Amino acid sequence: MARNTFEAWIPEEYDSKVIQRITQTSVVEARASRIPMSSDTRHAPRSAGMGVEVIDKGSAYGEDTSLNDDVILTAKKFGKVLRIAEEDINDALPDTLAVKMSDWGISYAKILDNASLAVTAAPGTGVPFTSLYYLLHTTDATIGYTADSNITVSGSAGPTYADFSNTIGLVESGDYYDPATMIAIAHPSFKKTLRGVLDTQQRPIFIEGLAGTPDTIFGVPISWSLGARTSATATSSPTGRPLMAFVSTDLMLLGIRSGPESVFIDGRDGTSALTDESLLKMRARRGWAYGHPAGASILVG
């Protein structure tokens, strides 16, 4: 751990317990395409596709008219500070730091997923990114997407077979469907419902994986996320309606500015000496964007 503010933040090693807990808990950290960021913002290209046509011998090639633009990744900081009394430092500092850093990693993983997938409001105070839910809830005339076109809301009795089938069908019928990169991201509360859903041939649509294989729905791997509940602002403890999203990992863009990293500020000198308390600060700076709304769909449970 770094002492004082004169030393640099210490990044977590890739195989550290903190990183392992984060990638076990956060689908976004584990599965999104990672985009290095050397500044607070980065433009990532977004393609509207490209046409193709049959050309007769001797005829001129037609020019493609697809509109191409980009999405902007803006790095936002996720962090927290822990005060540690000198008595605890003398008694069991290594254990205290390890436990608290692991706890922070779990909370960070949940708030990152929530901010990226399920926040219902536009970016602003407490809302770092345009979440996938908000993206699909907003009309974008430039690319021809109409608000809520790819959102299915289940009834009061809970999701049905038709709800699940129709939701995945919204992606399967689009130009951005790629079975090689498609996954489902869902809150674990969907498990109970899914166990009782059968298709028209009385076969389960949900298969629980064995021996390390992933759970699947309609043959699509499922990644479970505790952050996949709606909320008005980003939180590590969302309490809104659970979501299941069908997405492409290629279109999930996670900007990596720095971290997770930590710095230990010794309380034996400076103003902290007045209270005999040291500080452990932890942070990560991330950006997020989903490449194209037509390449995702959401079922609201």
mmCIF file of C-alpha atoms in Angstrom:
data_model
loop_
_atom_site.group_PDB
_atom_site.id
_atom_site.type_symbol
_atom_site.label_atom_id
_atom_site.label_comp_id
_atom_site.label_asym_id
_atom_site.label_seq_id
_atom_site.Cartn_x
_atom_site.Cartn_y
_atom_site.Cartn_z
ATOM 1 C CA MET A 1 0.000 0.000 0.000
ATOM 2 C CA ALA A 2 1.188 3.523 -0.741
ATOM 3 C CA ARG A 3 1.935 5.838 2.212
ATOM 4 C CA ASN A 4 0.937 9.500 2.250
ATOM 5 C CA THR A 5 -0.237 11.395 -0.803
ATOM 6 C CA PHE A 6 3.216 11.591 -2.354
ATOM 7 C CA GLU A 7 3.039 8.038 -3.645
ATOM 8 C CA ALA A 8 1.060 6.873 -6.633
ATOM 9 C CA TRP A 9 -2.153 4.913 -6.591
ATOM 10 C CA ILE A 10 -1.456 1.184 -6.589
ATOM 11 C CA PRO A 11 -3.311 -0.661 -9.379
ATOM 12 C CA GLU A 12 -4.743 -4.076 -8.625
ATOM 13 C CA GLU A 13 -2.944 -6.926 -10.349
ATOM 14 C CA TYR A 14 -5.010 -8.821 -12.899
ATOM 15 C CA ASP A 15 -5.097 -11.978 -10.786
ATOM 16 C CA SER A 16 -5.692 -10.263 -7.446
ATOM 17 C CA LYS A 17 -8.626 -11.239 -5.238
ATOM 18 C CA VAL A 18 -10.227 -7.849 -5.829
ATOM 19 C CA ILE A 19 -10.150 -8.238 -9.618
ATOM 20 C CA GLN A 20 -11.402 -11.800 -9.344
ATOM 21 C CA ARG A 21 -14.364 -10.705 -7.221
ATOM 22 C CA ILE A 22 -15.148 -7.879 -9.654
ATOM 23 C CA THR A 23 -15.125 -10.084 -12.752
ATOM 24 C CA GLN A 24 -17.153 -12.761 -10.945
ATOM 25 C CA THR A 25 -19.817 -10.198 -10.033
ATOM 26 C CA SER A 26 -19.789 -7.697 -12.928
ATOM 27 C CA VAL A 27 -20.911 -8.870 -16.354
ATOM 28 C CA VAL A 28 -19.813 -5.557 -17.865
ATOM 29 C CA GLU A 29 -16.243 -5.884 -16.541
ATOM 30 C CA ALA A 30 -16.044 -9.543 -17.540
ATOM 31 C CA ARG A 31 -17.698 -9.541 -20.976
ATOM 32 C CA ALA A 32 -17.636 -6.060 -22.538
ATOM 33 C CA SER A 33 -15.147 -5.031 -25.222
ATOM 34 C CA ARG A 34 -12.455 -3.101 -23.348
ATOM 35 C CA ILE A 35 -11.479 0.250 -24.883
ATOM 36 C CA PRO A 36 -8.292 1.867 -23.488
ATOM 37 C CA MET A 37 -8.747 5.566 -22.703
ATOM 38 C CA SER A 38 -5.765 7.937 -22.562
ATOM 39 C CA SER A 39 -8.015 10.915 -21.770
ATOM 40 C CA ASP A 40 -11.393 11.552 -20.142
ATOM 41 C CA THR A 41 -13.266 11.041 -23.428
ATOM 42 C CA ARG A 42 -12.871 8.792 -26.428
ATOM 43 C CA HIS A 43 -14.859 8.445 -29.640
ATOM 44 C CA ALA A 44 -15.616 4.882 -30.717
ATOM 45 C CA PRO A 45 -16.864 4.367 -34.295
ATOM 46 C CA ARG A 46 -20.422 3.133 -34.802
ATOM 47 C CA SER A 47 -21.227 1.571 -38.143
ATOM 48 C CA ALA A 48 -24.698 1.603 -39.665
ATOM 49 C CA GLY A 49 -23.713 -1.381 -41.790
ATOM 50 C CA MET A 50 -22.844 -1.507 -45.473
ATOM 51 C CA GLY A 51 -24.946 -2.615 -48.407
ATOM 52 C CA VAL A 52 -24.026 -5.000 -51.189
ATOM 53 C CA GLU A 53 -25.555 -5.549 -54.620
ATOM 54 C CA VAL A 54 -25.220 -7.616 -57.778
ATOM 55 C CA ILE A 55 -23.206 -5.808 -60.468
ATOM 56 C CA ASP A 56 -23.530 -6.747 -64.124
ATOM 57 C CA LYS A 57 -20.380 -7.035 -66.142
ATOM 58 C CA GLY A 58 -19.204 -3.610 -67.216
ATOM 59 C CA SER A 59 -21.594 -1.788 -64.901
ATOM 60 C CA ALA A 60 -20.529 0.780 -62.327
ATOM 61 C CA TYR A 61 -20.360 -0.003 -58.651
ATOM 62 C CA GLY A 62 -23.128 1.618 -56.604
ATOM 63 C CA GLU A 63 -22.023 3.749 -53.662
ATOM 64 C CA ASP A 64 -23.060 2.798 -50.159
ATOM 65 C CA THR A 65 -25.234 5.409 -48.423
ATOM 66 C CA SER A 66 -25.181 4.009 -44.872
ATOM 67 C CA LEU A 67 -24.696 6.685 -42.239
ATOM 68 C CA ASN A 68 -21.719 6.159 -39.943
ATOM 69 C CA ASP A 69 -21.008 8.082 -36.760
ATOM 70 C CA ASP A 70 -19.521 7.362 -33.369
ATOM 71 C CA VAL A 71 -20.386 6.965 -29.731
ATOM 72 C CA ILE A 72 -18.579 8.869 -27.010
ATOM 73 C CA LEU A 73 -17.068 7.183 -23.978
ATOM 74 C CA THR A 74 -16.701 9.535 -21.011
ATOM 75 C CA ALA A 75 -14.685 8.303 -18.043
ATOM 76 C CA LYS A 76 -16.424 8.585 -14.681
ATOM 77 C CA LYS A 77 -14.963 7.827 -11.264
ATOM 78 C CA PHE A 78 -16.314 5.168 -8.914
ATOM 79 C CA GLY A 79 -14.741 5.286 -5.482
ATOM 80 C CA LYS A 80 -14.961 5.224 -1.718
ATOM 81 C CA VAL A 81 -12.744 5.955 1.293
ATOM 82 C CA LEU A 82 -12.470 3.919 4.490
ATOM 83 C CA ARG A 83 -11.283 5.328 7.811
ATOM 84 C CA ILE A 84 -9.236 2.905 9.907
ATOM 85 C CA ALA A 85 -8.407 3.553 13.549
ATOM 86 C CA GLU A 86 -4.769 3.200 14.622
ATOM 87 C CA GLU A 87 -5.799 0.494 17.081
ATOM 88 C CA ASP A 88 -7.104 -1.614 14.194
ATOM 89 C CA ILE A 89 -3.935 -0.923 12.236
ATOM 90 C CA ASN A 90 -1.812 -2.306 15.056
ATOM 91 C CA ASP A 91 -4.051 -5.309 15.566
ATOM 92 C CA ALA A 92 -4.924 -6.623 12.106
ATOM 93 C CA LEU A 93 -4.218 -4.184 9.269
ATOM 94 C CA PRO A 94 -3.559 -6.692 6.452
ATOM 95 C CA ASP A 95 -6.810 -8.566 7.132
ATOM 96 C CA THR A 96 -8.800 -5.338 7.435
ATOM 97 C CA LEU A 97 -7.501 -3.987 4.146
ATOM 98 C CA ALA A 98 -7.995 -7.256 2.266
ATOM 99 C CA VAL A 99 -11.569 -7.698 3.461
ATOM 100 C CA LYS A 100 -12.578 -4.085 2.822
ATOM 101 C CA MET A 101 -10.996 -4.004 -0.629
ATOM 102 C CA SER A 102 -12.821 -7.208 -1.547
ATOM 103 C CA ASP A 103 -16.090 -5.726 -0.240
ATOM 104 C CA TRP A 104 -15.479 -2.584 -2.295
ATOM 105 C CA GLY A 105 -14.853 -4.705 -5.383
ATOM 106 C CA ILE A 106 -18.227 -6.428 -5.051
ATOM 107 C CA SER A 107 -20.075 -3.134 -4.594
ATOM 108 C CA TYR A 108 -18.185 -1.573 -7.493
ATOM 109 C CA ALA A 109 -19.117 -4.501 -9.734
ATOM 110 C CA LYS A 110 -22.816 -4.110 -8.932
ATOM 111 C CA ILE A 111 -22.937 -0.332 -9.351
ATOM 112 C CA LEU A 112 -21.028 -0.539 -12.659
ATOM 113 C CA ASP A 113 -23.508 -3.075 -14.055
ATOM 114 C CA ASN A 114 -26.425 -1.026 -12.774
ATOM 115 C CA ALA A 115 -25.074 2.193 -14.284
ATOM 116 C CA SER A 116 -24.340 0.503 -17.613
ATOM 117 C CA LEU A 117 -27.501 -1.557 -17.974
ATOM 118 C CA ALA A 118 -30.442 -0.497 -15.848
ATOM 119 C CA VAL A 119 -30.521 3.176 -14.794
ATOM 120 C CA THR A 120 -33.719 4.761 -16.085
ATOM 121 C CA ALA A 121 -32.588 8.413 -16.266
ATOM 122 C CA ALA A 122 -30.396 10.424 -18.612
ATOM 123 C CA PRO A 123 -26.756 11.107 -17.657
ATOM 124 C CA GLY A 124 -26.471 13.688 -14.899
ATOM 125 C CA THR A 125 -26.070 13.787 -11.141
ATOM 126 C CA GLY A 126 -25.722 10.204 -9.943
ATOM 127 C CA VAL A 127 -26.021 8.885 -13.503
ATOM 128 C CA PRO A 128 -22.601 8.467 -15.130
ATOM 129 C CA PHE A 129 -23.584 6.898 -18.464
ATOM 130 C CA THR A 130 -26.393 6.382 -20.953
ATOM 131 C CA SER A 131 -27.499 2.978 -19.727
ATOM 132 C CA LEU A 132 -28.719 0.284 -22.080
ATOM 133 C CA TYR A 133 -32.241 0.685 -20.670
ATOM 134 C CA TYR A 134 -32.247 4.433 -21.286
ATOM 135 C CA LEU A 135 -30.759 3.949 -24.762
ATOM 136 C CA LEU A 136 -33.581 1.594 -25.753
ATOM 137 C CA HIS A 137 -36.106 3.906 -24.120
ATOM 138 C CA THR A 138 -35.063 6.882 -26.292
ATOM 139 C CA THR A 139 -35.827 7.695 -29.935
ATOM 140 C CA ASP A 140 -32.769 8.231 -32.168
ATOM 141 C CA ALA A 141 -33.983 9.510 -35.554
ATOM 142 C CA THR A 142 -30.424 9.602 -36.914
ATOM 143 C CA ILE A 143 -30.191 5.823 -36.946
ATOM 144 C CA GLY A 144 -33.920 5.144 -37.276
ATOM 145 C CA TYR A 145 -34.612 3.758 -33.818
ATOM 146 C CA THR A 146 -37.944 4.475 -32.098
ATOM 147 C CA ALA A 147 -38.191 4.568 -28.309
ATOM 148 C CA ASP A 148 -39.194 1.281 -26.612
ATOM 149 C CA SER A 149 -39.110 -0.681 -29.885
ATOM 150 C CA ASN A 150 -36.778 -3.220 -28.298
ATOM 151 C CA ILE A 151 -38.249 -3.231 -24.782
ATOM 152 C CA THR A 152 -40.802 -5.810 -23.641
ATOM 153 C CA VAL A 153 -42.625 -5.296 -20.334
ATOM 154 C CA SER A 154 -44.066 -8.408 -18.710
ATOM 155 C CA GLY A 155 -47.486 -8.490 -17.099
ATOM 156 C CA SER A 156 -48.303 -8.569 -13.394
ATOM 157 C CA ALA A 157 -48.202 -12.384 -13.401
ATOM 158 C CA GLY A 158 -44.548 -12.334 -14.484
ATOM 159 C CA PRO A 159 -42.754 -13.131 -17.751
ATOM 160 C CA THR A 160 -44.239 -15.778 -20.020
ATOM 161 C CA TYR A 161 -42.780 -17.930 -22.765
ATOM 162 C CA ALA A 162 -44.053 -15.402 -25.300
ATOM 163 C CA ASP A 163 -42.282 -12.571 -23.441
ATOM 164 C CA PHE A 164 -38.919 -14.328 -23.533
ATOM 165 C CA SER A 165 -39.352 -15.470 -27.136
ATOM 166 C CA ASN A 166 -40.487 -12.079 -28.391
ATOM 167 C CA THR A 167 -37.655 -10.263 -26.610
ATOM 168 C CA ILE A 168 -34.872 -12.376 -28.070
ATOM 169 C CA GLY A 169 -36.661 -12.234 -31.422
ATOM 170 C CA LEU A 170 -36.257 -8.448 -31.517
ATOM 171 C CA VAL A 171 -32.493 -8.941 -31.796
ATOM 172 C CA GLU A 172 -32.606 -12.040 -33.990
ATOM 173 C CA SER A 173 -34.610 -10.192 -36.650
ATOM 174 C CA GLY A 174 -32.225 -7.221 -36.785
ATOM 175 C CA ASP A 175 -29.106 -6.462 -38.812
ATOM 176 C CA TYR A 176 -26.894 -6.619 -35.715
ATOM 177 C CA TYR A 177 -27.706 -10.194 -34.762
ATOM 178 C CA ASP A 178 -24.531 -12.264 -34.328
ATOM 179 C CA PRO A 179 -24.998 -15.642 -32.624
ATOM 180 C CA ALA A 180 -21.256 -15.845 -31.930
ATOM 181 C CA THR A 181 -21.280 -12.767 -29.673
ATOM 182 C CA MET A 182 -24.817 -12.830 -28.274
ATOM 183 C CA ILE A 183 -25.377 -13.295 -24.540
ATOM 184 C CA ALA A 184 -28.219 -12.724 -22.116
ATOM 185 C CA ILE A 185 -27.649 -10.615 -18.992
ATOM 186 C CA ALA A 186 -30.245 -11.105 -16.290
ATOM 187 C CA HIS A 187 -30.952 -10.486 -12.636
ATOM 188 C CA PRO A 188 -30.859 -13.793 -10.684
ATOM 189 C CA SER A 189 -34.525 -13.377 -9.713
ATOM 190 C CA PHE A 190 -35.393 -14.595 -13.225
ATOM 191 C CA LYS A 191 -34.121 -18.076 -12.338
ATOM 192 C CA LYS A 192 -37.247 -19.034 -10.408
ATOM 193 C CA THR A 193 -39.522 -18.010 -13.280
ATOM 194 C CA LEU A 194 -37.378 -19.606 -15.958
ATOM 195 C CA ARG A 195 -37.375 -23.033 -14.304
ATOM 196 C CA GLY A 196 -41.077 -23.367 -15.029
ATOM 197 C CA VAL A 197 -41.190 -22.028 -18.605
ATOM 198 C CA LEU A 198 -41.577 -24.584 -21.416
ATOM 199 C CA ASP A 199 -41.727 -24.123 -25.168
ATOM 200 C CA THR A 200 -44.538 -25.359 -27.412
ATOM 201 C CA GLN A 201 -42.927 -28.823 -27.442
ATOM 202 C CA GLN A 202 -42.927 -28.901 -23.610
ATOM 203 C CA ARG A 203 -39.150 -28.492 -23.481
ATOM 204 C CA PRO A 204 -37.512 -26.117 -20.962
ATOM 205 C CA ILE A 205 -36.140 -22.938 -22.499
ATOM 206 C CA PHE A 206 -33.765 -22.552 -19.536
ATOM 207 C CA ILE A 207 -30.927 -25.041 -19.139
ATOM 208 C CA GLU A 208 -28.786 -24.828 -16.010
ATOM 209 C CA GLY A 209 -25.138 -25.396 -16.856
ATOM 210 C CA LEU A 210 -23.159 -28.274 -15.395
ATOM 211 C CA ALA A 211 -19.422 -28.760 -14.803
ATOM 212 C CA GLY A 212 -18.555 -25.161 -15.565
ATOM 213 C CA THR A 213 -20.788 -24.717 -18.610
ATOM 214 C CA PRO A 214 -22.965 -21.586 -18.611
ATOM 215 C CA ASP A 215 -26.698 -21.458 -18.028
ATOM 216 C CA THR A 216 -28.577 -20.880 -21.289
ATOM 217 C CA ILE A 217 -31.916 -19.596 -22.555
ATOM 218 C CA PHE A 218 -32.911 -20.636 -26.083
ATOM 219 C CA GLY A 219 -29.296 -21.821 -26.371
ATOM 220 C CA VAL A 220 -27.891 -18.361 -25.546
ATOM 221 C CA PRO A 221 -25.455 -18.170 -22.581
ATOM 222 C CA ILE A 222 -26.768 -16.265 -19.563
ATOM 223 C CA SER A 223 -24.600 -14.078 -17.333
ATOM 224 C CA TRP A 224 -26.231 -13.180 -14.020
ATOM 225 C CA SER A 225 -25.913 -9.666 -12.612
ATOM 226 C CA LEU A 226 -27.150 -8.262 -9.300
ATOM 227 C CA GLY A 227 -26.987 -4.815 -10.886
ATOM 228 C CA ALA A 228 -29.653 -5.663 -13.470
ATOM 229 C CA ARG A 229 -32.541 -3.974 -11.670
ATOM 230 C CA THR A 230 -33.932 -0.601 -12.644
ATOM 231 C CA SER A 231 -33.064 2.431 -10.538
ATOM 232 C CA ALA A 232 -33.300 6.200 -10.929
ATOM 233 C CA THR A 233 -29.572 6.671 -10.249
ATOM 234 C CA ALA A 234 -26.590 4.355 -10.219
ATOM 235 C CA THR A 235 -26.472 2.207 -7.095
ATOM 236 C CA SER A 236 -24.914 -0.999 -5.828
ATOM 237 C CA SER A 237 -28.272 -1.972 -4.262
ATOM 238 C CA PRO A 238 -30.968 -1.430 -6.927
ATOM 239 C CA THR A 239 -34.532 -2.279 -5.905
ATOM 240 C CA GLY A 240 -36.499 -1.723 -9.118
ATOM 241 C CA ARG A 241 -37.845 -4.234 -11.629
ATOM 242 C CA PRO A 242 -35.432 -6.963 -12.757
ATOM 243 C CA LEU A 243 -34.154 -6.944 -16.324
ATOM 244 C CA MET A 244 -33.061 -9.547 -18.847
ATOM 245 C CA ALA A 245 -31.101 -8.077 -21.736
ATOM 246 C CA PHE A 246 -30.027 -9.790 -24.950
ATOM 247 C CA VAL A 247 -26.837 -8.104 -26.152
ATOM 248 C CA SER A 248 -23.747 -8.505 -28.291
ATOM 249 C CA THR A 249 -20.452 -8.425 -26.425
ATOM 250 C CA ASP A 250 -18.923 -6.642 -29.439
ATOM 251 C CA LEU A 251 -21.360 -3.745 -28.950
ATOM 252 C CA MET A 252 -20.750 -3.501 -25.193
ATOM 253 C CA LEU A 253 -18.014 -0.858 -25.006
ATOM 254 C CA LEU A 254 -16.238 -0.378 -21.673
ATOM 255 C CA GLY A 255 -13.732 2.471 -21.545
ATOM 256 C CA ILE A 256 -10.742 1.750 -19.290
ATOM 257 C CA ARG A 257 -9.203 4.955 -17.921
ATOM 258 C CA SER A 258 -7.626 3.627 -14.702
ATOM 259 C CA GLY A 259 -8.035 1.156 -11.851
ATOM 260 C CA PRO A 260 -9.281 -0.532 -9.892
ATOM 261 C CA GLU A 261 -6.595 0.986 -7.703
ATOM 262 C CA SER A 262 -6.020 2.017 -4.111
ATOM 263 C CA VAL A 263 -3.900 4.318 -1.972
ATOM 264 C CA PHE A 264 -3.246 4.081 1.781
ATOM 265 C CA ILE A 265 -2.832 7.421 3.561
ATOM 266 C CA ASP A 266 -1.064 6.993 6.894
ATOM 267 C CA GLY A 267 -2.779 8.635 9.839
ATOM 268 C CA ARG A 268 0.390 9.042 11.875
ATOM 269 C CA ASP A 269 1.274 12.372 10.279
ATOM 270 C CA GLY A 270 -0.497 15.427 8.873
ATOM 271 C CA THR A 271 -3.953 16.454 10.031
ATOM 272 C CA SER A 272 -4.987 12.802 10.317
ATOM 273 C CA ALA A 273 -2.640 12.479 13.290
ATOM 274 C CA LEU A 274 -5.207 14.391 15.356
ATOM 275 C CA THR A 275 -7.615 11.465 15.203
ATOM 276 C CA ASP A 276 -5.227 8.511 14.879
ATOM 277 C CA GLU A 277 -7.060 7.415 11.759
ATOM 278 C CA SER A 278 -5.620 6.295 8.447
ATOM 279 C CA LEU A 279 -7.475 6.369 5.133
ATOM 280 C CA LEU A 280 -7.821 3.678 2.470
ATOM 281 C CA LYS A 281 -9.080 5.120 -0.820
ATOM 282 C CA MET A 282 -10.267 2.912 -3.669
ATOM 283 C CA ARG A 283 -11.373 3.929 -7.140
ATOM 284 C CA ALA A 284 -11.811 2.952 -10.776
ATOM 285 C CA ARG A 285 -12.456 5.211 -13.750
ATOM 286 C CA ARG A 286 -14.663 3.776 -16.466
ATOM 287 C CA GLY A 287 -16.601 4.857 -19.537
ATOM 288 C CA TRP A 288 -19.519 3.000 -21.113
ATOM 289 C CA ALA A 289 -21.573 2.989 -24.279
ATOM 290 C CA TYR A 290 -23.636 0.434 -26.195
ATOM 291 C CA GLY A 291 -22.859 0.498 -29.884
ATOM 292 C CA HIS A 292 -26.344 0.422 -31.410
ATOM 293 C CA PRO A 293 -29.852 0.086 -29.942
ATOM 294 C CA ALA A 294 -30.929 -2.294 -32.727
ATOM 295 C CA GLY A 295 -28.362 -4.770 -31.432
ATOM 296 C CA ALA A 296 -30.015 -5.259 -28.029
ATOM 297 C CA SER A 297 -33.371 -5.943 -26.413
ATOM 298 C CA ILE A 298 -34.651 -5.886 -22.851
ATOM 299 C CA LEU A 299 -37.354 -7.781 -20.999
ATOM 300 C CA VAL A 300 -38.602 -5.982 -17.899
ATOM 301 C CA GLY A 301 -39.670 -8.562 -15.311
#
